[in-house]
XYZ file of C-alpha atoms in Angstrom:
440
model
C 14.784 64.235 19.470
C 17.224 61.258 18.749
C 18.601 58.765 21.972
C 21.352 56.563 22.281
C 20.967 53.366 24.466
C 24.280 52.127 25.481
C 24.169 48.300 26.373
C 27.219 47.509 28.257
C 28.957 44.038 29.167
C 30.747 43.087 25.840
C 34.352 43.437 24.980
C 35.245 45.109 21.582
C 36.822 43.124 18.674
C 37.313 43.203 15.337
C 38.375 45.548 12.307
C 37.129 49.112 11.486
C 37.217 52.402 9.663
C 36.045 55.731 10.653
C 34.838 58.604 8.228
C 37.132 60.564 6.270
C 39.137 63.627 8.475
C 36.194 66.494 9.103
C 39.482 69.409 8.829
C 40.773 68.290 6.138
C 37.519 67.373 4.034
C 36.714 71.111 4.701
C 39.915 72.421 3.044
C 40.067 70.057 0.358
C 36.344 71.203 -0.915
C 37.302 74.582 -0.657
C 40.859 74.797 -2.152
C 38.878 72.605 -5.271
C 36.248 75.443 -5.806
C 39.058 77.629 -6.252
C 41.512 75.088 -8.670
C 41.287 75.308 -12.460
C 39.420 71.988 -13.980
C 38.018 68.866 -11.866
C 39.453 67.010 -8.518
C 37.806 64.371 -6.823
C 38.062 64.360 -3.194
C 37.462 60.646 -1.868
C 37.166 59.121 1.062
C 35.660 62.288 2.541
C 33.741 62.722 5.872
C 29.983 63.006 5.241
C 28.837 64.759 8.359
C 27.214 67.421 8.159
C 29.515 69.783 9.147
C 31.440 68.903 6.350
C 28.327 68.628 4.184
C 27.039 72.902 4.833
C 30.800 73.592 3.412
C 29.922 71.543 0.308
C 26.635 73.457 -0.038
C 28.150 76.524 0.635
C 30.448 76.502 -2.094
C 27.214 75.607 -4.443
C 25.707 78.373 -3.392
C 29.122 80.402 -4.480
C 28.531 78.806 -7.730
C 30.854 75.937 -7.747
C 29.612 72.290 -9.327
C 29.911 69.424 -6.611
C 28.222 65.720 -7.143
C 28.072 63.884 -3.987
C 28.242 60.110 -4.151
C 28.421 58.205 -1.046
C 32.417 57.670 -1.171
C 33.537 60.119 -3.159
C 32.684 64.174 -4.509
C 33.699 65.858 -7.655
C 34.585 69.245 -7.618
C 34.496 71.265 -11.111
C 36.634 74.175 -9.638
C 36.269 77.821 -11.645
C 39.996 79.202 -10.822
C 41.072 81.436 -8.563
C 38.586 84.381 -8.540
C 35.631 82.119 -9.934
C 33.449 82.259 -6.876
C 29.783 84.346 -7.334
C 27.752 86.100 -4.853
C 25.125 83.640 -3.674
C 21.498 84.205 -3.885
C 21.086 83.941 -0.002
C 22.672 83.414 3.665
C 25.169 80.745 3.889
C 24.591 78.330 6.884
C 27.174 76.831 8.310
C 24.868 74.734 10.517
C 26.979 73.269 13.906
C 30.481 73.653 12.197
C 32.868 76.576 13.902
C 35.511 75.271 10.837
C 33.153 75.970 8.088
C 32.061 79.374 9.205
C 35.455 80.432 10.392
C 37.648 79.511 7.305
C 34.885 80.585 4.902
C 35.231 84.447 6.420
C 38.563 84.514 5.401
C 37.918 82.929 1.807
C 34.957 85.665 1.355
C 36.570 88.933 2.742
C 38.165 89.244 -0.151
C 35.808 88.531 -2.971
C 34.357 91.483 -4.721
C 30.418 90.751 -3.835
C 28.203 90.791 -0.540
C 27.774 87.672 1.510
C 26.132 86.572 4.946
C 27.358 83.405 6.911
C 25.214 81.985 10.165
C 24.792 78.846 11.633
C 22.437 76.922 14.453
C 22.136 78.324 17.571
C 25.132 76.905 19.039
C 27.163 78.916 16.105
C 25.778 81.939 16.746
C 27.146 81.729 20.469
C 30.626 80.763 19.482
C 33.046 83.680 19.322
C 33.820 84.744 16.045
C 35.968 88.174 17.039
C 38.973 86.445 16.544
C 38.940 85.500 12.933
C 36.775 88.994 12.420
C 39.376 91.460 13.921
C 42.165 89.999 12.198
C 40.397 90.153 8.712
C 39.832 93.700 9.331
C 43.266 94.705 9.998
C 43.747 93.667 6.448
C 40.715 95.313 4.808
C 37.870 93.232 5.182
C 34.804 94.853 5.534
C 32.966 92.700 7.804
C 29.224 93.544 10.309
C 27.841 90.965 12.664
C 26.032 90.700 16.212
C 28.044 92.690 18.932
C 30.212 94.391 16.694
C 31.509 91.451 14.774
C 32.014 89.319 17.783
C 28.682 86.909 17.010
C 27.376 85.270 13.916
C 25.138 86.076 11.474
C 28.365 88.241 9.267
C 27.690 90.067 6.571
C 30.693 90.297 4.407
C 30.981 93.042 1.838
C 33.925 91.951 -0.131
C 36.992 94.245 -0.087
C 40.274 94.598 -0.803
C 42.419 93.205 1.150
C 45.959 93.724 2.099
C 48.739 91.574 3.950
C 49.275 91.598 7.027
C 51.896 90.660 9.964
C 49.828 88.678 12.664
C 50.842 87.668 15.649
C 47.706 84.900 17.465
C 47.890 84.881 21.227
C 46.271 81.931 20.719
C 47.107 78.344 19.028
C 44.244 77.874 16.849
C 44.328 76.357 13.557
C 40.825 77.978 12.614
C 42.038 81.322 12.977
C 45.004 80.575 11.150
C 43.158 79.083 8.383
C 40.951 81.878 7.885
C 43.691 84.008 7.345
C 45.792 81.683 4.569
C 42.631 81.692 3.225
C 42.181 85.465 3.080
C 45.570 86.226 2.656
C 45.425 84.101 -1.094
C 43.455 87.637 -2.234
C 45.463 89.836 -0.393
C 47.548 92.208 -1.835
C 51.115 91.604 -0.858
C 52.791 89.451 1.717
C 50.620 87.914 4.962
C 52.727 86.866 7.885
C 51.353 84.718 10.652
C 52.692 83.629 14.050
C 51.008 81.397 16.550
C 52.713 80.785 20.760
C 52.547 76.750 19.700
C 52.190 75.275 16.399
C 48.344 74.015 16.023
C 47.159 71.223 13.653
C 48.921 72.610 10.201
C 46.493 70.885 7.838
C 45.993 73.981 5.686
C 49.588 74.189 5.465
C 50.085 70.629 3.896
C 47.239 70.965 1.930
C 48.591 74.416 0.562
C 52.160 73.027 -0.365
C 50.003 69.505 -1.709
C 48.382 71.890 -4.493
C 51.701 73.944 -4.794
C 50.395 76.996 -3.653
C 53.563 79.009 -2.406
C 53.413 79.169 1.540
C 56.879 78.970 3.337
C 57.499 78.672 6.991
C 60.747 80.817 8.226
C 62.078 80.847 12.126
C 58.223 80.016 13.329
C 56.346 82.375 10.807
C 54.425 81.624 8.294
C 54.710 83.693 5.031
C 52.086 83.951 2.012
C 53.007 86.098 -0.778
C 49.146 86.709 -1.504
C 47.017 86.723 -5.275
C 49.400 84.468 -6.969
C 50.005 84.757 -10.544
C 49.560 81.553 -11.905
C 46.479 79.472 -10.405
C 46.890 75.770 -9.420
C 45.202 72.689 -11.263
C 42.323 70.471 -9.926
C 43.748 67.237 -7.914
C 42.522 64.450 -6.729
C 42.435 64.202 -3.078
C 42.336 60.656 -0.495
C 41.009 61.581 2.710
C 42.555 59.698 5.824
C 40.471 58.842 8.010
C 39.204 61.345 11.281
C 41.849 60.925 13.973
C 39.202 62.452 16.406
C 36.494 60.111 15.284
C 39.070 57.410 16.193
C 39.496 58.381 19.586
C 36.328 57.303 21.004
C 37.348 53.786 19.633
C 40.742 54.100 21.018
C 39.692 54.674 24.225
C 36.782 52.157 24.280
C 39.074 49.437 23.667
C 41.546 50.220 26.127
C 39.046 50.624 29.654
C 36.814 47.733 28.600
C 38.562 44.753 29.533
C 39.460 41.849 26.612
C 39.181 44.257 24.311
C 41.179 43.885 20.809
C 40.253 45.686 17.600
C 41.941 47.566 14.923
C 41.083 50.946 13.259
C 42.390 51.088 9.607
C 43.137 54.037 7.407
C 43.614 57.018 10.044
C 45.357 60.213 9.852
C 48.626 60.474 11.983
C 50.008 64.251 11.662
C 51.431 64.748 14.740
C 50.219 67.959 15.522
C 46.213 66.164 15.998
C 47.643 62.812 17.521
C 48.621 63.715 21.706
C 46.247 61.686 22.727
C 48.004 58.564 21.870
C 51.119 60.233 23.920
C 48.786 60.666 26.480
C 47.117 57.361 26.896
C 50.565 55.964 26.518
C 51.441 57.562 29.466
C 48.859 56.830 31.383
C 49.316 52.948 30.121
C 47.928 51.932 27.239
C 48.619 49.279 24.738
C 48.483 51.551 21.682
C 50.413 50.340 18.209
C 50.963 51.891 14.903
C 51.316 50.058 11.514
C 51.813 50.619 8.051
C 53.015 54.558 8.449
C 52.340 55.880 5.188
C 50.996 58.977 3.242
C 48.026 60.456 1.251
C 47.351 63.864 0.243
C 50.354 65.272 2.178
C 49.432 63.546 5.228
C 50.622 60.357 7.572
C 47.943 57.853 7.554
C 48.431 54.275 9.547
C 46.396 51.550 11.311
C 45.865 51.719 14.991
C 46.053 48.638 17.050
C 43.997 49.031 20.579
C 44.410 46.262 23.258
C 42.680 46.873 26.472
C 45.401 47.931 29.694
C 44.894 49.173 32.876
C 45.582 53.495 33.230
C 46.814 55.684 35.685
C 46.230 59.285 36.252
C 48.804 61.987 34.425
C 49.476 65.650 34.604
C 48.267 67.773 31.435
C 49.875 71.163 30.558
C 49.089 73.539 27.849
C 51.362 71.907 25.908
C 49.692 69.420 24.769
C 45.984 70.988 24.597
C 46.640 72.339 21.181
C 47.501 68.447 19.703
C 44.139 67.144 21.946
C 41.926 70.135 22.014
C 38.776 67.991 20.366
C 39.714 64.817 22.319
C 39.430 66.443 25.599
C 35.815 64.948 26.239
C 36.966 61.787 25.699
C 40.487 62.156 27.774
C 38.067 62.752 30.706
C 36.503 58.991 30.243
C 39.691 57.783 30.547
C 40.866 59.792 33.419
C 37.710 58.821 35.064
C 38.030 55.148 35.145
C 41.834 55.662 35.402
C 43.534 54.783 38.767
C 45.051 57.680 39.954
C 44.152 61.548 39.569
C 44.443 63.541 36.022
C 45.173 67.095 36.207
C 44.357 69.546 33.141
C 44.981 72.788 32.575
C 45.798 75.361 29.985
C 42.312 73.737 28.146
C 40.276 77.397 28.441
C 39.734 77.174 25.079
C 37.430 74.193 25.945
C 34.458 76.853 27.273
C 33.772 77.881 24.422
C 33.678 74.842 21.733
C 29.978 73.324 20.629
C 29.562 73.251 24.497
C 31.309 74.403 27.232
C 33.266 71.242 27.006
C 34.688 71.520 30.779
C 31.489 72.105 32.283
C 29.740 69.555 30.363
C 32.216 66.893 30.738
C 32.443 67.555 34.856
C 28.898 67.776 34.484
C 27.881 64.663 33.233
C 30.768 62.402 34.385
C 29.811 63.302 37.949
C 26.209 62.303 37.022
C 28.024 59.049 36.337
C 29.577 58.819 39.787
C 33.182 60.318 38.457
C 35.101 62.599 40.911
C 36.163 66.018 39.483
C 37.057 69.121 40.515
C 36.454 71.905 37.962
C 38.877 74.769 37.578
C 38.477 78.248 35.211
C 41.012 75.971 32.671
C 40.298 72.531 32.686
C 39.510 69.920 36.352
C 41.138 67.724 38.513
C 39.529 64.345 38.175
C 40.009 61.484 40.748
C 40.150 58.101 39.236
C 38.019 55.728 39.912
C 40.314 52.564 39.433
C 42.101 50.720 42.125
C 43.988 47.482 42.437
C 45.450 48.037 38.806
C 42.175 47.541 37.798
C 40.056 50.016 35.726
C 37.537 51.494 36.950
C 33.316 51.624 36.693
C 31.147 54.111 35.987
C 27.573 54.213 36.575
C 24.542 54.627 33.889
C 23.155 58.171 34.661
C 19.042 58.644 34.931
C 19.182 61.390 32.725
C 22.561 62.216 30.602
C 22.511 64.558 28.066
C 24.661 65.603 24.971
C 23.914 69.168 25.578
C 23.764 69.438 21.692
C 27.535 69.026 21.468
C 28.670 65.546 19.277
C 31.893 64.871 21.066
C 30.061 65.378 24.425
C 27.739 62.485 23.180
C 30.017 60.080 21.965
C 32.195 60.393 24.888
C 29.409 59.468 27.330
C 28.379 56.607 24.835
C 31.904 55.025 25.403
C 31.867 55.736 29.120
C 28.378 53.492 29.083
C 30.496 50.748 28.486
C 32.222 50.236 31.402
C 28.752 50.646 33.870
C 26.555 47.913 35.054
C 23.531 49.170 33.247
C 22.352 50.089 30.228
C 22.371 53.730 29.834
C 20.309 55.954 27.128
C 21.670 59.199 26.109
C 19.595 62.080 24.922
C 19.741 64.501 22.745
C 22.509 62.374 20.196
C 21.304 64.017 16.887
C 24.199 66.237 16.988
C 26.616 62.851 16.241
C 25.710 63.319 12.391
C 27.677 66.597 12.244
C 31.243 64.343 12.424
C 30.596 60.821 12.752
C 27.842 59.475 10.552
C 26.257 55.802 11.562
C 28.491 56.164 15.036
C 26.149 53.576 16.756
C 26.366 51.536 14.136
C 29.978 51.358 13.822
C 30.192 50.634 17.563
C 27.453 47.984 17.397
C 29.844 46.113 15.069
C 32.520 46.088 17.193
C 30.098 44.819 19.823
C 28.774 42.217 17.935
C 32.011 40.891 16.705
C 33.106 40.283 20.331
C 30.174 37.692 20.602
C-alpha cells in the first residue's frame, strides 16, 4: 500500500501544468469510437480512470494507440461497436461506468460493466431507471441499483426526463443513449451541471439543441460525424489542489498553465474569491469547444463564507479541498445542499470532517454538508496539525486534499493509503515537489 509524506515549511513557486480534463478525456474517447475514420485526442488525462474507458472501448472493438501525450482513435461509425469477449471494468471511475450504460443500452449485443469495490457501492439506480423508461434492458445487484450490470442491448426509445438532481453523469448517460434511440430524448435538470457532453456534442456537429432549459436530441441520426482531432485542457479539478496550496501557504506565487475554464466546473475560484484570494486569469481562450486560460495564485489571507446549493453543482469534486481552505480560513464556512457528497468515491463529508478534525480543524457535520470553524485569526491563516494516522480512505481527492493541508502544519505528515491518486492525477507528488523545490 502506497504513502505520501508531506514535508511542510516551503512556499510554492514557479510554473506548472496539470493532466488533461478526466470528463472530458472520457467523452472525447468515446464519441471517437463512434466517428467515421481517425481523431487524435491530445493532451489527454492518463489516470486511470480515464485509462479503463480507453480499454473499454478496445474491448468493444475499437483501435486506440496510447502514447504518453497523445491517443489515436480509429473510430468504426456510428453502430460499429462489438460485443466484447468479457466484463468491462470500470475500475474507481463513477464517469466511465455511468456514461458507458447509456452508450451500451442500446447496442444490439450483451454486455456486463463493474468496477473496484468502491464502484460497486456507488449508486447506479439513477442512470439505470432512466435507461429503462426508454427500453433498455438492464439486471444488476439490488434490482439495478448496484454494479456489476448486465446490459442486453435493446431498443430504445426517446424519452422526456425530468432529473431531480443536477448531475452531469446522469445526463450524459442519457445523450449517450438517446444517440440510438428512436425518436426525440428530452432532458431537464433543477440547475444546469457541468455541460461538457453538450460542447463536445455540438464540437463534432452532432445535432443537440437547448430550448427554454431542455435539452432536445433527435436520436439515430442519419448521417454519422467524421473523426476530429481533439486538445484536451487541462483538469480544472486537478488544479484546485494547487490553487488552494498557493493561496494558505504564505509567499506563495506560481502559475498553472493550460486549464479548462467552463464556467459551469470553475465556483471554486468564485468561492475563494470571496473568501479572499488573489486569484487571476490570463490568456482566455478556446480548444475543443472549451475556455482554457492560465491561473495566477498568490498567497492571501481567507475568511469564512456561506455555501448554498447553488453553487455545489459548479464545486461538487472540489468540495474536499474547499474544506482545507475553510479550515485554515479565519472565520466559519457553512455548506449545505452538498448531499450528493455521501455518496462519491467516499463519503466525502464524513471523510473530510473526519480527517480534518484528526488535524485539529473544528467542524460540525450536518446530513448535507458541516459547519467548519476557522482556524485563522489576526488576518492571518491558519495551522493545521500533522495527524498520527491520516488516511485517504481509498478516495483520490480525499488524499490530495490532506496532502495540501500538510503544508501549512509544523510537521511532516505521511498519508496512507495514496494509491488511489493515479485514477486522476498521475505523478501528483511529483508535480508538487517541483513547486516545492522551485521555492528554494
Amino acid at each position: 500500500m502506497r504513502s505520501f509524506t508531506i514535508r511542510p515549511g516551503r512556499p510554492l513557486k514557479g510554473t506548472t501544468t496539470v493532466p488533461g480534463d478526466k470528463s472530458l478525456t472520457h467523452r472525447a474517447i468515446i464519441l471517437t469510437a463512434l466517428a467515421e475514420g481517425t481523431s487524435i485526442i491530445a493532451g489527454y488525462c492518463r489516470g486511470e480512470d480515464c485509462l479503463n474507458t480507453m480499454r473499454a472501448c478496445q474491448a468493444l472493438g475499437i483501435s486506440i494507440t496510447e502514447t504518453p501525450t497523445e491517443l489515436t482513435v480509429r473510430g468504426k461509425g456510428f453502430w460499429g461497436l462489438t460485443e466484447p469477449s468479457g466484463p468491462i471494468d470500470c475500475g474507481n471511475s463513477g464517469t466511465g461506468i455511468r456514461l458507458l450504460a447509456g452508450l451500451l443500452a442500446g447496442q444490439d449485443f450483451f454486455s456486463v460493466l463493474t468496477g473496484d469495490e468502491s464502484i460497486r457501492r456507488r449508486p447506479m439506480g439513477r442512470v439505470v431507471k432512466p435507461l429503462r423508461e426508454m427500453g433498455a434492458v438492464i439486471a444488476g445487484r439490488k434490482g439495478g441499483e448496484l454494479a456489476p450490470l448486465a446490459i442486453t442491448g435493446a431498443g430504445l426509445h426517446g424519452i422526456d426526463y425530468r432529473s431531480s438532481v443536477a448531475s452531469a453523469q446522469i445526463k450524459s448517460s442519457l445523450l449517450l443513449a438517446g444517440l440510438f434511440a428512436q425518436g426525440q430524448t428530452r432532458y431537464r435538470e433543477p440547475r444546469l451541471s457541468r455541460d461538457h457532453t453538450e460542447r463536445m456534442f455540438q464540437f463534432f456537429g452532432i445535432p443537440l439543441r437547448r430550448k427554454e432549459g431542455v435539452l432536445i436530441l433527435d436520436g439515430r441520426p442519419s448521417v454519422g460525424w467524421r473523426g476530429v482531432d481533439v486538445t484536451i485542457p487541462g483538469d480544472f479539478s486537478a488544479a484546485a489542489f494547487f490553487l488552494v496550496g498557493a493561496t494558505i501557504v504564505p509567499g506563495s506565487d506560481i502559475t498553472i498553465r493550460n486549464v479548462g475554464m467552463n464556467e459551469t466546473r470553475t465556483g471554486l475560484i468564485d468561492i475563494l474569491r470571496k473568501m479572499g484570494a488573489d486569484i487571476q486569469v490570463l490568456g482566455l481562450r478556446e480548444a475543443a469547444g472549451e475556455p482554457v486560460g492560465d491561473l495566477r495564485v498568490q498567497s492571501a489571507v481567507l475568511k469564512g463564507v456561506t455555501i448554498g446549493h447553488d453553487l455545489i453543482p459548479k464545486t461538487i469534486d472540489e468540495f474536499p479541498i474547499l474544506c482545507v481552505a475553510a479550515a485554515v480560513a479565519e472565520g466559519d464556512t457553512v455548506i449545505s445542499g452538498a448531499e450528493e457528497l455521501r455518496v462519491k468515491e467516499s463519503d466525502r463529508i464524513a471523510t473530510m470532517s473526519r480527517e480534518l478534525t484528526a488535524m485539529g480543524a473544528l467542524i460540525e457535520e450536518r446530513p448535507d454538508g458541516m459547519v467548519i470553524r476557522g482556524l485563522g485569526r489576526g488576518g492571518e491563516n491558519g495551522r493545521l496539525q500533522a495527524a498520527s494516522n491520516a488516511q485517504s480512505h481509498g478516495d483520490h481527492r480525499v488524499a490530495m486534499s490532506l496532502a495540501i493541508g500538510g503544508l501549512t502544519a509544523e510537521q511532516s505528515m505521511t498519508i496512507a493509503d495514496t494509491g488511489c491518486i493515479e485514477t486522476s492525477f498521475p505523478n501528483f507528488e511529483g508535480r508538487l515537489a517541483e513547486l516545492l523545490t522551485d521555492s528554494v
